[in-house]
XYZ file of N, CA, C and O in Angstrom:
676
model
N 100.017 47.786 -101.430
C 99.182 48.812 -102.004
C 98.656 48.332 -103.343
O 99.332 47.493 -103.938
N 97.706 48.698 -103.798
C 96.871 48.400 -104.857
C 96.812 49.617 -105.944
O 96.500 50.751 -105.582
N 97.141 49.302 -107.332
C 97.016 50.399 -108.107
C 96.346 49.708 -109.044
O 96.210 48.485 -109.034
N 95.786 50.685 -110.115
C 95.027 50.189 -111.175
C 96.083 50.410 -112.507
O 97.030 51.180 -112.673
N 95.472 49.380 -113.358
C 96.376 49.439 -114.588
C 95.229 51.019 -115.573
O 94.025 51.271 -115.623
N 96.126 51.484 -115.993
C 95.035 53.307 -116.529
C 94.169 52.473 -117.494
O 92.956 52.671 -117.441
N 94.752 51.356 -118.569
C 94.113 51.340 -119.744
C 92.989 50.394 -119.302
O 92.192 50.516 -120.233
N 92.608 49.780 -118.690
C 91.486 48.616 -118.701
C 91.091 48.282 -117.245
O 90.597 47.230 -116.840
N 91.489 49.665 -116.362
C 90.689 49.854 -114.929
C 91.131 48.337 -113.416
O 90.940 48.207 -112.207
N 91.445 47.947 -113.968
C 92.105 46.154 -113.194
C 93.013 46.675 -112.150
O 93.792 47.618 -112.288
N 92.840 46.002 -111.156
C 93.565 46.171 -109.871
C 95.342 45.638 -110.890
O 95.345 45.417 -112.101
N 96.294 45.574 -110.220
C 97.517 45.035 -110.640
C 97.918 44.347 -109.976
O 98.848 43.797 -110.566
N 97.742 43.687 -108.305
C 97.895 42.871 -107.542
C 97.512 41.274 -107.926
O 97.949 40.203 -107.507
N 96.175 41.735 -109.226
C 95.939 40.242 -109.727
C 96.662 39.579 -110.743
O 96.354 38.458 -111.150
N 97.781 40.353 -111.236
C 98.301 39.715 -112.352
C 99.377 39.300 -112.111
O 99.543 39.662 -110.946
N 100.449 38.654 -112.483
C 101.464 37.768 -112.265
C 102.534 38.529 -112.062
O 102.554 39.607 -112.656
N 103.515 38.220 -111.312
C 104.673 38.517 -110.975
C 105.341 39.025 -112.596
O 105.135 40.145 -113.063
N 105.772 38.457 -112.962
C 106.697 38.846 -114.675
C 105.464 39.894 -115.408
O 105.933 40.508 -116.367
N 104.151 40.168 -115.159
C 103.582 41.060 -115.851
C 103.674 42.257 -115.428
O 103.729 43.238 -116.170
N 103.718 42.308 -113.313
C 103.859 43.640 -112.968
C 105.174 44.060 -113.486
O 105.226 45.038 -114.231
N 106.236 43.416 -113.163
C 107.904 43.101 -113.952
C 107.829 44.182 -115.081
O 108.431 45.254 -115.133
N 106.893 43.611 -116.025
C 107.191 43.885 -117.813
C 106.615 45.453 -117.667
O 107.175 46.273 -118.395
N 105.148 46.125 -116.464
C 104.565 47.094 -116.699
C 105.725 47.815 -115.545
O 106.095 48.985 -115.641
N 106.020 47.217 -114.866
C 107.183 48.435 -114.194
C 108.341 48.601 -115.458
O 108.588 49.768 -115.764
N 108.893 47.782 -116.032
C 110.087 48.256 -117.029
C 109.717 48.981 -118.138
O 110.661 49.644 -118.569
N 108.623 49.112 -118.805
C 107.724 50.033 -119.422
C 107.614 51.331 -119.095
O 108.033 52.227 -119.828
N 106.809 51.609 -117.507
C 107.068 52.553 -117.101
C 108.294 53.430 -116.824
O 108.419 54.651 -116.733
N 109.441 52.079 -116.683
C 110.776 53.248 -116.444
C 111.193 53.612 -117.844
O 111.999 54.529 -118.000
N 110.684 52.937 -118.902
C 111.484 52.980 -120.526
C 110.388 54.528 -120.570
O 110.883 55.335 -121.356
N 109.133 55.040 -119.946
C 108.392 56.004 -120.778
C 109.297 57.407 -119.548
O 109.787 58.514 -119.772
N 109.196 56.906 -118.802
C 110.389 58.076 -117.412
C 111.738 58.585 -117.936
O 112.016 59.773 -118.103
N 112.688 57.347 -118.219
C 113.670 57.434 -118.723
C 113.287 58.456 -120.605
O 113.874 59.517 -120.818
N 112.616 58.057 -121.322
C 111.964 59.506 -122.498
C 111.515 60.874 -122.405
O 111.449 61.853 -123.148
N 111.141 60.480 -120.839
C 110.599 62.151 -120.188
C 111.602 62.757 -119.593
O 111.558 63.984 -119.509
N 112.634 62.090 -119.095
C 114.248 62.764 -118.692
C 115.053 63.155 -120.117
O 115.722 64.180 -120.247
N 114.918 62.461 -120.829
C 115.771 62.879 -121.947
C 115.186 63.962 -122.757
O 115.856 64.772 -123.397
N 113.915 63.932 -122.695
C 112.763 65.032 -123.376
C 113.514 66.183 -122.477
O 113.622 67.183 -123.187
N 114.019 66.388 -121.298
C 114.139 67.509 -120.158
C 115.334 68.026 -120.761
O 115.442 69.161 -121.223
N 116.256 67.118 -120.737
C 117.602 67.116 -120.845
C 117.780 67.666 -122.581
O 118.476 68.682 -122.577
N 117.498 67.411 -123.524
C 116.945 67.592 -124.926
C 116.510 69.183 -125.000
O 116.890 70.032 -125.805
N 115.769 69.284 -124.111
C 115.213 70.957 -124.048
C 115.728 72.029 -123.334
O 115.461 73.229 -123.269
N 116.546 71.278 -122.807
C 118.113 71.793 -121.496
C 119.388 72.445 -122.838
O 120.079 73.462 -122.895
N 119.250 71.545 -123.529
C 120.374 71.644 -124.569
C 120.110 72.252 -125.336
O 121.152 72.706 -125.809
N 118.751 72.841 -126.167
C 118.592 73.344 -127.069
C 118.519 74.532 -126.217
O 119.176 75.430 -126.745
N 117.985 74.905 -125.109
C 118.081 76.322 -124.698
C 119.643 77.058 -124.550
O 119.925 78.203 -124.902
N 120.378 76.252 -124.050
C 121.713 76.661 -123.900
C 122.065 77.236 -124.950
O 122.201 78.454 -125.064
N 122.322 76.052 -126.185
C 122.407 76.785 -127.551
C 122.216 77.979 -127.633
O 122.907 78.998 -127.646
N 120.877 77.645 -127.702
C 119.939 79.669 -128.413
C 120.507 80.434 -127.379
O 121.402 81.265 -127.533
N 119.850 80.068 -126.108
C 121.006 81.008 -125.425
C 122.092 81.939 -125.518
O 122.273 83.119 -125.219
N 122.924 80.766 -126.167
C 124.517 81.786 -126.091
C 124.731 82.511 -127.669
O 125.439 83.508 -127.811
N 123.939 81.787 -128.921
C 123.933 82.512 -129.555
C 123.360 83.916 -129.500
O 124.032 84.896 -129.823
N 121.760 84.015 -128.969
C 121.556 85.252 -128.579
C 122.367 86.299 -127.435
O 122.534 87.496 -127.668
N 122.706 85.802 -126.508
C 123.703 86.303 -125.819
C 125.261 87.291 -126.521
O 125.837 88.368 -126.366
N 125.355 85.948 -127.383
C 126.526 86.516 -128.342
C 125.671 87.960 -129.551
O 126.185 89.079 -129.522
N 124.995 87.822 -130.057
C 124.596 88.529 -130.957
C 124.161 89.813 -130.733
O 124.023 90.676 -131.600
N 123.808 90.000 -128.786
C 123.353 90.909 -128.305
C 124.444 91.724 -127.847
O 124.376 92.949 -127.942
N 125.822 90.925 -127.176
C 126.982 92.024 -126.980
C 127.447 92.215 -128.171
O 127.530 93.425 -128.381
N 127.952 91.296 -129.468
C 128.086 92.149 -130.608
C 127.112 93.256 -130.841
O 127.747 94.287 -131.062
N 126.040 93.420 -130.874
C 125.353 94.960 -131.242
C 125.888 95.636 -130.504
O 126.644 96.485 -130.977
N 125.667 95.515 -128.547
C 125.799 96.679 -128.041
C 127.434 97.548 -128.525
O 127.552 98.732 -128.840
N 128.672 96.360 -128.430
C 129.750 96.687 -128.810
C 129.875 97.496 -129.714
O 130.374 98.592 -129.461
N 129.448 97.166 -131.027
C 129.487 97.700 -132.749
C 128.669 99.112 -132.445
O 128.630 99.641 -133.555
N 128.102 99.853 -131.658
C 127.226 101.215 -131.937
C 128.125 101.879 -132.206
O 129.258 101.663 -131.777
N 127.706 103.180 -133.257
C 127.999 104.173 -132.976
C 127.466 105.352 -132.649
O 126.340 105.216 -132.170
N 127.782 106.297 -132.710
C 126.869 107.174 -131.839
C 125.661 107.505 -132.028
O 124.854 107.991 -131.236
N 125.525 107.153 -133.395
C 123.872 107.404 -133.667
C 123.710 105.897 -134.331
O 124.359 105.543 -135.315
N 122.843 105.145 -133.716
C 123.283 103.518 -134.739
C 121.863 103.923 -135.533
O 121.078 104.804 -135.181
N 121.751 103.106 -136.613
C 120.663 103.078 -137.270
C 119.401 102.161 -136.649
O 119.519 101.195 -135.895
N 118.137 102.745 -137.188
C 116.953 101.829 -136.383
C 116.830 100.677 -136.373
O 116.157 100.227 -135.446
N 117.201 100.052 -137.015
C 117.741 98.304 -137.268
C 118.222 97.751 -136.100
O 117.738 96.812 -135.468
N 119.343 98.487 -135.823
C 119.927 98.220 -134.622
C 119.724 98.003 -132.925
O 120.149 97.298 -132.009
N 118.650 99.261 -133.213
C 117.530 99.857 -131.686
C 116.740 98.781 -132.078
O 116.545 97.986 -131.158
N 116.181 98.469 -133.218
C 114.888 97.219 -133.024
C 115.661 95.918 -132.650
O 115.025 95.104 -131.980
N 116.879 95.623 -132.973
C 117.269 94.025 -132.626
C 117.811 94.422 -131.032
O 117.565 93.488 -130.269
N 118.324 95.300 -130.516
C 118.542 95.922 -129.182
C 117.048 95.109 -127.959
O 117.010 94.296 -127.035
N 116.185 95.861 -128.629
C 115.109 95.394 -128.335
C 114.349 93.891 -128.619
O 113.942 93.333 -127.600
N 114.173 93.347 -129.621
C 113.727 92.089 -130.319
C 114.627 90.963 -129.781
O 114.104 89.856 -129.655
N 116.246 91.157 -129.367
C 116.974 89.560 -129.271
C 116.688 89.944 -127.475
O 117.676 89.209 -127.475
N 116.482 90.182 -126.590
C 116.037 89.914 -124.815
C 114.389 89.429 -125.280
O 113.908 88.337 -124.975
N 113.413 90.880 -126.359
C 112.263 89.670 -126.408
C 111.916 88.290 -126.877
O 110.964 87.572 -126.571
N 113.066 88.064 -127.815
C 113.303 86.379 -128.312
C 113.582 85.947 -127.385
O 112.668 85.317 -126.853
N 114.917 85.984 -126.620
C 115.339 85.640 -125.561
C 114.344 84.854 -124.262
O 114.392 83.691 -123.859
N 113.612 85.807 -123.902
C 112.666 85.824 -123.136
C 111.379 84.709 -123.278
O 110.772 83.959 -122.514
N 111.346 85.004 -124.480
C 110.039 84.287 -125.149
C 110.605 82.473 -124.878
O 110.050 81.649 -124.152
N 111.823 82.277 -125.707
C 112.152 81.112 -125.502
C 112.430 80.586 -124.470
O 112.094 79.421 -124.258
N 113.416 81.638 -123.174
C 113.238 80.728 -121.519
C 111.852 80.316 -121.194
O 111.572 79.186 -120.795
N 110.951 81.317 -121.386
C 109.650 80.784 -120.308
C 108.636 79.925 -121.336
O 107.459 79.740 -121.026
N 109.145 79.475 -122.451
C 108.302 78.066 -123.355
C 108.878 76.855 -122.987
O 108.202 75.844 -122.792
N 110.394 76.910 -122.853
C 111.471 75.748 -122.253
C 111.321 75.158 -120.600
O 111.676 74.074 -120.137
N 110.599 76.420 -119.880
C 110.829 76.590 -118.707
C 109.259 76.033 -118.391
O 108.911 75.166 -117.589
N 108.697 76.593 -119.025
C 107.054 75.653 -119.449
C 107.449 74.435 -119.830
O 107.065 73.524 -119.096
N 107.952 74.206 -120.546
C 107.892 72.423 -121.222
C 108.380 71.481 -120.407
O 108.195 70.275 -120.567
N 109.280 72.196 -119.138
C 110.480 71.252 -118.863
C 109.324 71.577 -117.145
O 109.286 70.452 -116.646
N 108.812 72.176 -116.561
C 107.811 72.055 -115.396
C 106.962 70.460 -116.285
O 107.097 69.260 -116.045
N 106.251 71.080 -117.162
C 105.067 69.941 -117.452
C 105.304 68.096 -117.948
O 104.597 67.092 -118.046
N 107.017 68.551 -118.190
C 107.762 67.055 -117.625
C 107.901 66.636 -116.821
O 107.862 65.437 -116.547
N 108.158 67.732 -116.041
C 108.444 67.140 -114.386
C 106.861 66.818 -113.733
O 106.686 66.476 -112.564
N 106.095 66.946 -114.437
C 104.901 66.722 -113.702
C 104.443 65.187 -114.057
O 104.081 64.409 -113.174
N 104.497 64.838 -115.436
C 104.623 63.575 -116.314
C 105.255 63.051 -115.624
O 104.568 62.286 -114.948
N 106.506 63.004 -115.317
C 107.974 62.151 -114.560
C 107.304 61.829 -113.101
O 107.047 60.675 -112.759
N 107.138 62.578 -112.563
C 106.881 62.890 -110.487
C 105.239 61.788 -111.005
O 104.862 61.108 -110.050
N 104.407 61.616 -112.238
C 103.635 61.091 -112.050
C 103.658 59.362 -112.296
O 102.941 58.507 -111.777
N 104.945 59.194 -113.452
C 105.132 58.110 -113.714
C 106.219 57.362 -112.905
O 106.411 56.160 -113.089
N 107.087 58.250 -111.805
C 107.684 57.715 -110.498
C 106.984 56.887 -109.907
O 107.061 55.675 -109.707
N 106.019 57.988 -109.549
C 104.679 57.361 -108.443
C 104.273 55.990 -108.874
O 104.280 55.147 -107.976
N 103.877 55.548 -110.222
C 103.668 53.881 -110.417
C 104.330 53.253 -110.532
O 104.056 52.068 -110.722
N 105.660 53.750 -110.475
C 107.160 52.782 -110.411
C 107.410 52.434 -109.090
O 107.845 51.331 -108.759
N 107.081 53.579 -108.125
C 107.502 53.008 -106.905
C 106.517 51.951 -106.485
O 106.915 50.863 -106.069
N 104.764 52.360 -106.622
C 103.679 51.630 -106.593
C 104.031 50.028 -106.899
O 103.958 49.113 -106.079
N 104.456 49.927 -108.376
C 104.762 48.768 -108.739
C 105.923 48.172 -108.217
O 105.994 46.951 -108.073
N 106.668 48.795 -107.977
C 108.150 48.723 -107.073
C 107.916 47.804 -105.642
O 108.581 46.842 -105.260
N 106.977 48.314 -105.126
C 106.378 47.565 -103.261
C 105.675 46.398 -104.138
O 106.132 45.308 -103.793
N 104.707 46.288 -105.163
C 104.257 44.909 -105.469
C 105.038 44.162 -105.744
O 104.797 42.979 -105.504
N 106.182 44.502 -106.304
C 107.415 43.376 -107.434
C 108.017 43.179 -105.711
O 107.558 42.154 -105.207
N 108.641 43.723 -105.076
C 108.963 43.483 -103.910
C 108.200 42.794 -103.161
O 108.779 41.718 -103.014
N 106.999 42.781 -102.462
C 105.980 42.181 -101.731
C 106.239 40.463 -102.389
O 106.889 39.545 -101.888
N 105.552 40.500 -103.510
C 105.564 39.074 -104.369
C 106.862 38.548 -104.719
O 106.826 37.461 -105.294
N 107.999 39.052 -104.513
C 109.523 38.504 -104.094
C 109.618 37.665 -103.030
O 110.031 36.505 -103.017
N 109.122 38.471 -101.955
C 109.507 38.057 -100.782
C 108.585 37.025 -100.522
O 108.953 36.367 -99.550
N 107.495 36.618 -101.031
C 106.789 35.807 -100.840
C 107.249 34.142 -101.595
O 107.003 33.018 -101.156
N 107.808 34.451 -102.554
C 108.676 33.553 -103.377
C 109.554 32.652 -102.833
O 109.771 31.441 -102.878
N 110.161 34.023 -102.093
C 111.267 33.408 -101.316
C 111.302 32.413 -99.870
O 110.274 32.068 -99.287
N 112.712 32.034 -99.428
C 112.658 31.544 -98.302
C 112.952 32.601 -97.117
O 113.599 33.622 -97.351
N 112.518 32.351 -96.022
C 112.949 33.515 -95.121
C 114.021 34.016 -94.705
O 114.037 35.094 -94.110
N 115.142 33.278 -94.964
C 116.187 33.546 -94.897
C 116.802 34.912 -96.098
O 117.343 36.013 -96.003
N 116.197 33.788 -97.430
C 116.867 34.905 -98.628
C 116.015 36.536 -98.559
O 116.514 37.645 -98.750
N 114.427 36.143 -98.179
C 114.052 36.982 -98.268
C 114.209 38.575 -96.960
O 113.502 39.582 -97.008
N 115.309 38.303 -95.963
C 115.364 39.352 -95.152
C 116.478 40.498 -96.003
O 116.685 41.701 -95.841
N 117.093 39.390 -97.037
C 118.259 40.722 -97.561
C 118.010 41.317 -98.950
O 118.792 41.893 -99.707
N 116.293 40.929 -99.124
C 115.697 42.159 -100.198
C 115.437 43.262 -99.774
O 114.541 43.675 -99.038
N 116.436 43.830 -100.374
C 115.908 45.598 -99.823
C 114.538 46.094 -100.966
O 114.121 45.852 -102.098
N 114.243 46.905 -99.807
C 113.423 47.770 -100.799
C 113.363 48.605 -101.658
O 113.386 49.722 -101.141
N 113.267 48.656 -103.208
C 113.256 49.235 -104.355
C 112.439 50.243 -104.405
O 112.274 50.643 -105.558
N 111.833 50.841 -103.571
C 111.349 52.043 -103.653
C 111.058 53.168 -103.109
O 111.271 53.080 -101.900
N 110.570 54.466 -103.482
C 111.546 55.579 -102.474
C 110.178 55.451 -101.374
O 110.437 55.431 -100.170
N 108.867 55.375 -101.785
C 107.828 55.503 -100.874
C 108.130 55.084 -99.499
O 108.595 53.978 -99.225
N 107.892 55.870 -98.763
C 107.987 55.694 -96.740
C 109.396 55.878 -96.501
O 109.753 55.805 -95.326
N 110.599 56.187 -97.718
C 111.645 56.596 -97.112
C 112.293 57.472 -98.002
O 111.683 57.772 -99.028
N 113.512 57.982 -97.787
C 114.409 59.010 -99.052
C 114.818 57.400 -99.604
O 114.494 56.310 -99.132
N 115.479 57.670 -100.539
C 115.986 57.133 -101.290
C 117.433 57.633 -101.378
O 118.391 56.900 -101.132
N 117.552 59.005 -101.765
C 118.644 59.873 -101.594
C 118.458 60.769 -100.719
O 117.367 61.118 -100.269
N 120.113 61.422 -100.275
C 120.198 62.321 -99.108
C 118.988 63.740 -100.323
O 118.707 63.873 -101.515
N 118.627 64.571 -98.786
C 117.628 65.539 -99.341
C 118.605 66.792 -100.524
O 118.187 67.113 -101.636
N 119.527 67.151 -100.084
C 120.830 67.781 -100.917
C 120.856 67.391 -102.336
O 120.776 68.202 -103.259
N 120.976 66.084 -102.476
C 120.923 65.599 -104.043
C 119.426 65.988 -104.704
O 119.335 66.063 -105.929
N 118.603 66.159 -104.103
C 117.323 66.474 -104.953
C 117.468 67.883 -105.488
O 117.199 68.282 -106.621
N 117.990 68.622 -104.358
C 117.694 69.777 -104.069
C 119.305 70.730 -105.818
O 119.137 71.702 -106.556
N 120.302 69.943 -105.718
C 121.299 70.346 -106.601
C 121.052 69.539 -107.951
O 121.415 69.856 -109.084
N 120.200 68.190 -107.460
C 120.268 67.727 -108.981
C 118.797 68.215 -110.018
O 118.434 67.619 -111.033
N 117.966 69.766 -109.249
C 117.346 69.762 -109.704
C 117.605 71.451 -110.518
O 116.900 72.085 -111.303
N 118.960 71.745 -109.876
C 119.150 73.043 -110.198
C 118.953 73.473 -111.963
O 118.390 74.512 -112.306
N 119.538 72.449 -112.964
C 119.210 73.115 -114.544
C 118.014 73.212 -114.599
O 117.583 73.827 -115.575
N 117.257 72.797 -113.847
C 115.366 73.135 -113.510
C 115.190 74.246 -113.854
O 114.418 74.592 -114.747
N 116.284 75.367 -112.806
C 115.787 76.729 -112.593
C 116.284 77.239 -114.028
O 115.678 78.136 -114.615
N 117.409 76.626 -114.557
C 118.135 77.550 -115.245
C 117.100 79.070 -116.395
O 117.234 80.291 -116.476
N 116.161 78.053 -117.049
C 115.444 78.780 -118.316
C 114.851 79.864 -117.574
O 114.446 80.832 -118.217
N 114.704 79.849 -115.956
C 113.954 81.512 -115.153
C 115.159 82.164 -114.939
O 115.054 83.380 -115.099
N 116.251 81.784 -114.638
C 117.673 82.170 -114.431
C 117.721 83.034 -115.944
O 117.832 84.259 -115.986
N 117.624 82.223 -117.069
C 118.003 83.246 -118.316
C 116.982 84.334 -118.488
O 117.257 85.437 -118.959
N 115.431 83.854 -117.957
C 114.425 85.109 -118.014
C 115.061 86.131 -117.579
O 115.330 87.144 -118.225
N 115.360 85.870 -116.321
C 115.253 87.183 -115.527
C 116.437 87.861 -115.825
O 116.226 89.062 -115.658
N 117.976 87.584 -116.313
C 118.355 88.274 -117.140
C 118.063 88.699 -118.272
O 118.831 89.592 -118.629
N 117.006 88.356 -119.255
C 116.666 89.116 -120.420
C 115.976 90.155 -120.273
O 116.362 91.300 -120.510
N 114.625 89.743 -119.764
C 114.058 90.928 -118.859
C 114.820 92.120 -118.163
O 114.503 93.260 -118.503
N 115.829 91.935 -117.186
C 116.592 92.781 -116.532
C 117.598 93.736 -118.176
O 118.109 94.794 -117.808
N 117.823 93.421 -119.658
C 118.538 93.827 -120.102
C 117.142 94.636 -121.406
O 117.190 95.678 -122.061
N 115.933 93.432 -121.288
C 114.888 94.078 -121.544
C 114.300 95.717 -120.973
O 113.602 96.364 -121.754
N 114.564 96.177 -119.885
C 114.039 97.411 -118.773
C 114.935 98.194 -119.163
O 116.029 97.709 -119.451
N 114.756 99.368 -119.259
C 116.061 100.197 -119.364
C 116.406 100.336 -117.849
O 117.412 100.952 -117.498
């Protein structure tokens, strides 16, 4: 398969073995920043999370029978903080996964060239026990692992829809 390099339009089939090399390890060094960017925004939600969580059963706990308006406004204000921050996290961490699922795609791309031009290197012998490095035309992993290792995905709609739900009377 043939891909173009983005910055200067060039097929990538014409350039040398150690250059596709250097632009596939590039690409996994900018993938591997967009996982940690995920994971980074995974962690800071948890945080706020449980502090708001915490701050919200301390109020309800502490009422008394008539609480003061202070109280009714943060009642109200920590589910709309709450809220506000799952679905910006839950935004940031989709429009990674879109970055990531896009910079896969030229890893695997480059993945069948670095492979292709291996095997060509090689002798026929060495070259029947290169496997293939990339997920294109097959799983890579069983379908289960995608499906659980993508679950902190959901989490930041998971915290919406409890804020919301404590948001409603």
């Amino acid at each position: 398969m043939t891909t173009t390099d983005e910055d200067n339009g060039k097929p990538i089939d014409n350039s040398e073995l150690k250059d596709v090399v250097a632009l596939a390890a590039y690409i996994e060094q900018l993938l591997m920043s967009e996982q940690q960017w995920i994971m980074n925004r995974l962690s800071w939600l948890f945080t706020s999370q449980s502090f708001l969580l915490t701050a919200f059963v301390v109020l309800l706990n502490s009422q008394n029978s008539t609480p003061p308006p202070s109280v009714h406004r943060l009642l109200i204000g920590l589910p709309f903080l709450g809220l506000i921050c799952c679905v910006t996290v839950g935004s940031a961490i989709i429009a990674a996964q879109i970055v990531s699922k896009h910079l896969g795609d030229q890893r695997d791309l480059l993945s069948i060239s670095i492979t292709k031009r291996a095997k060509y290197s090689l002798r026929d012998n060495e070259a029947n026990g290169l496997a293939k490095i990339s997920r294109i035309g097959f799983n890579r992993e069983p379908k289960w692992t995608l499906i659980v290792g993508a679950l902190p995905h959901w989490l930041p709609w998971m915290f919406a829809l409890l804020w919301l739900s404590l948001l409603l009377p």
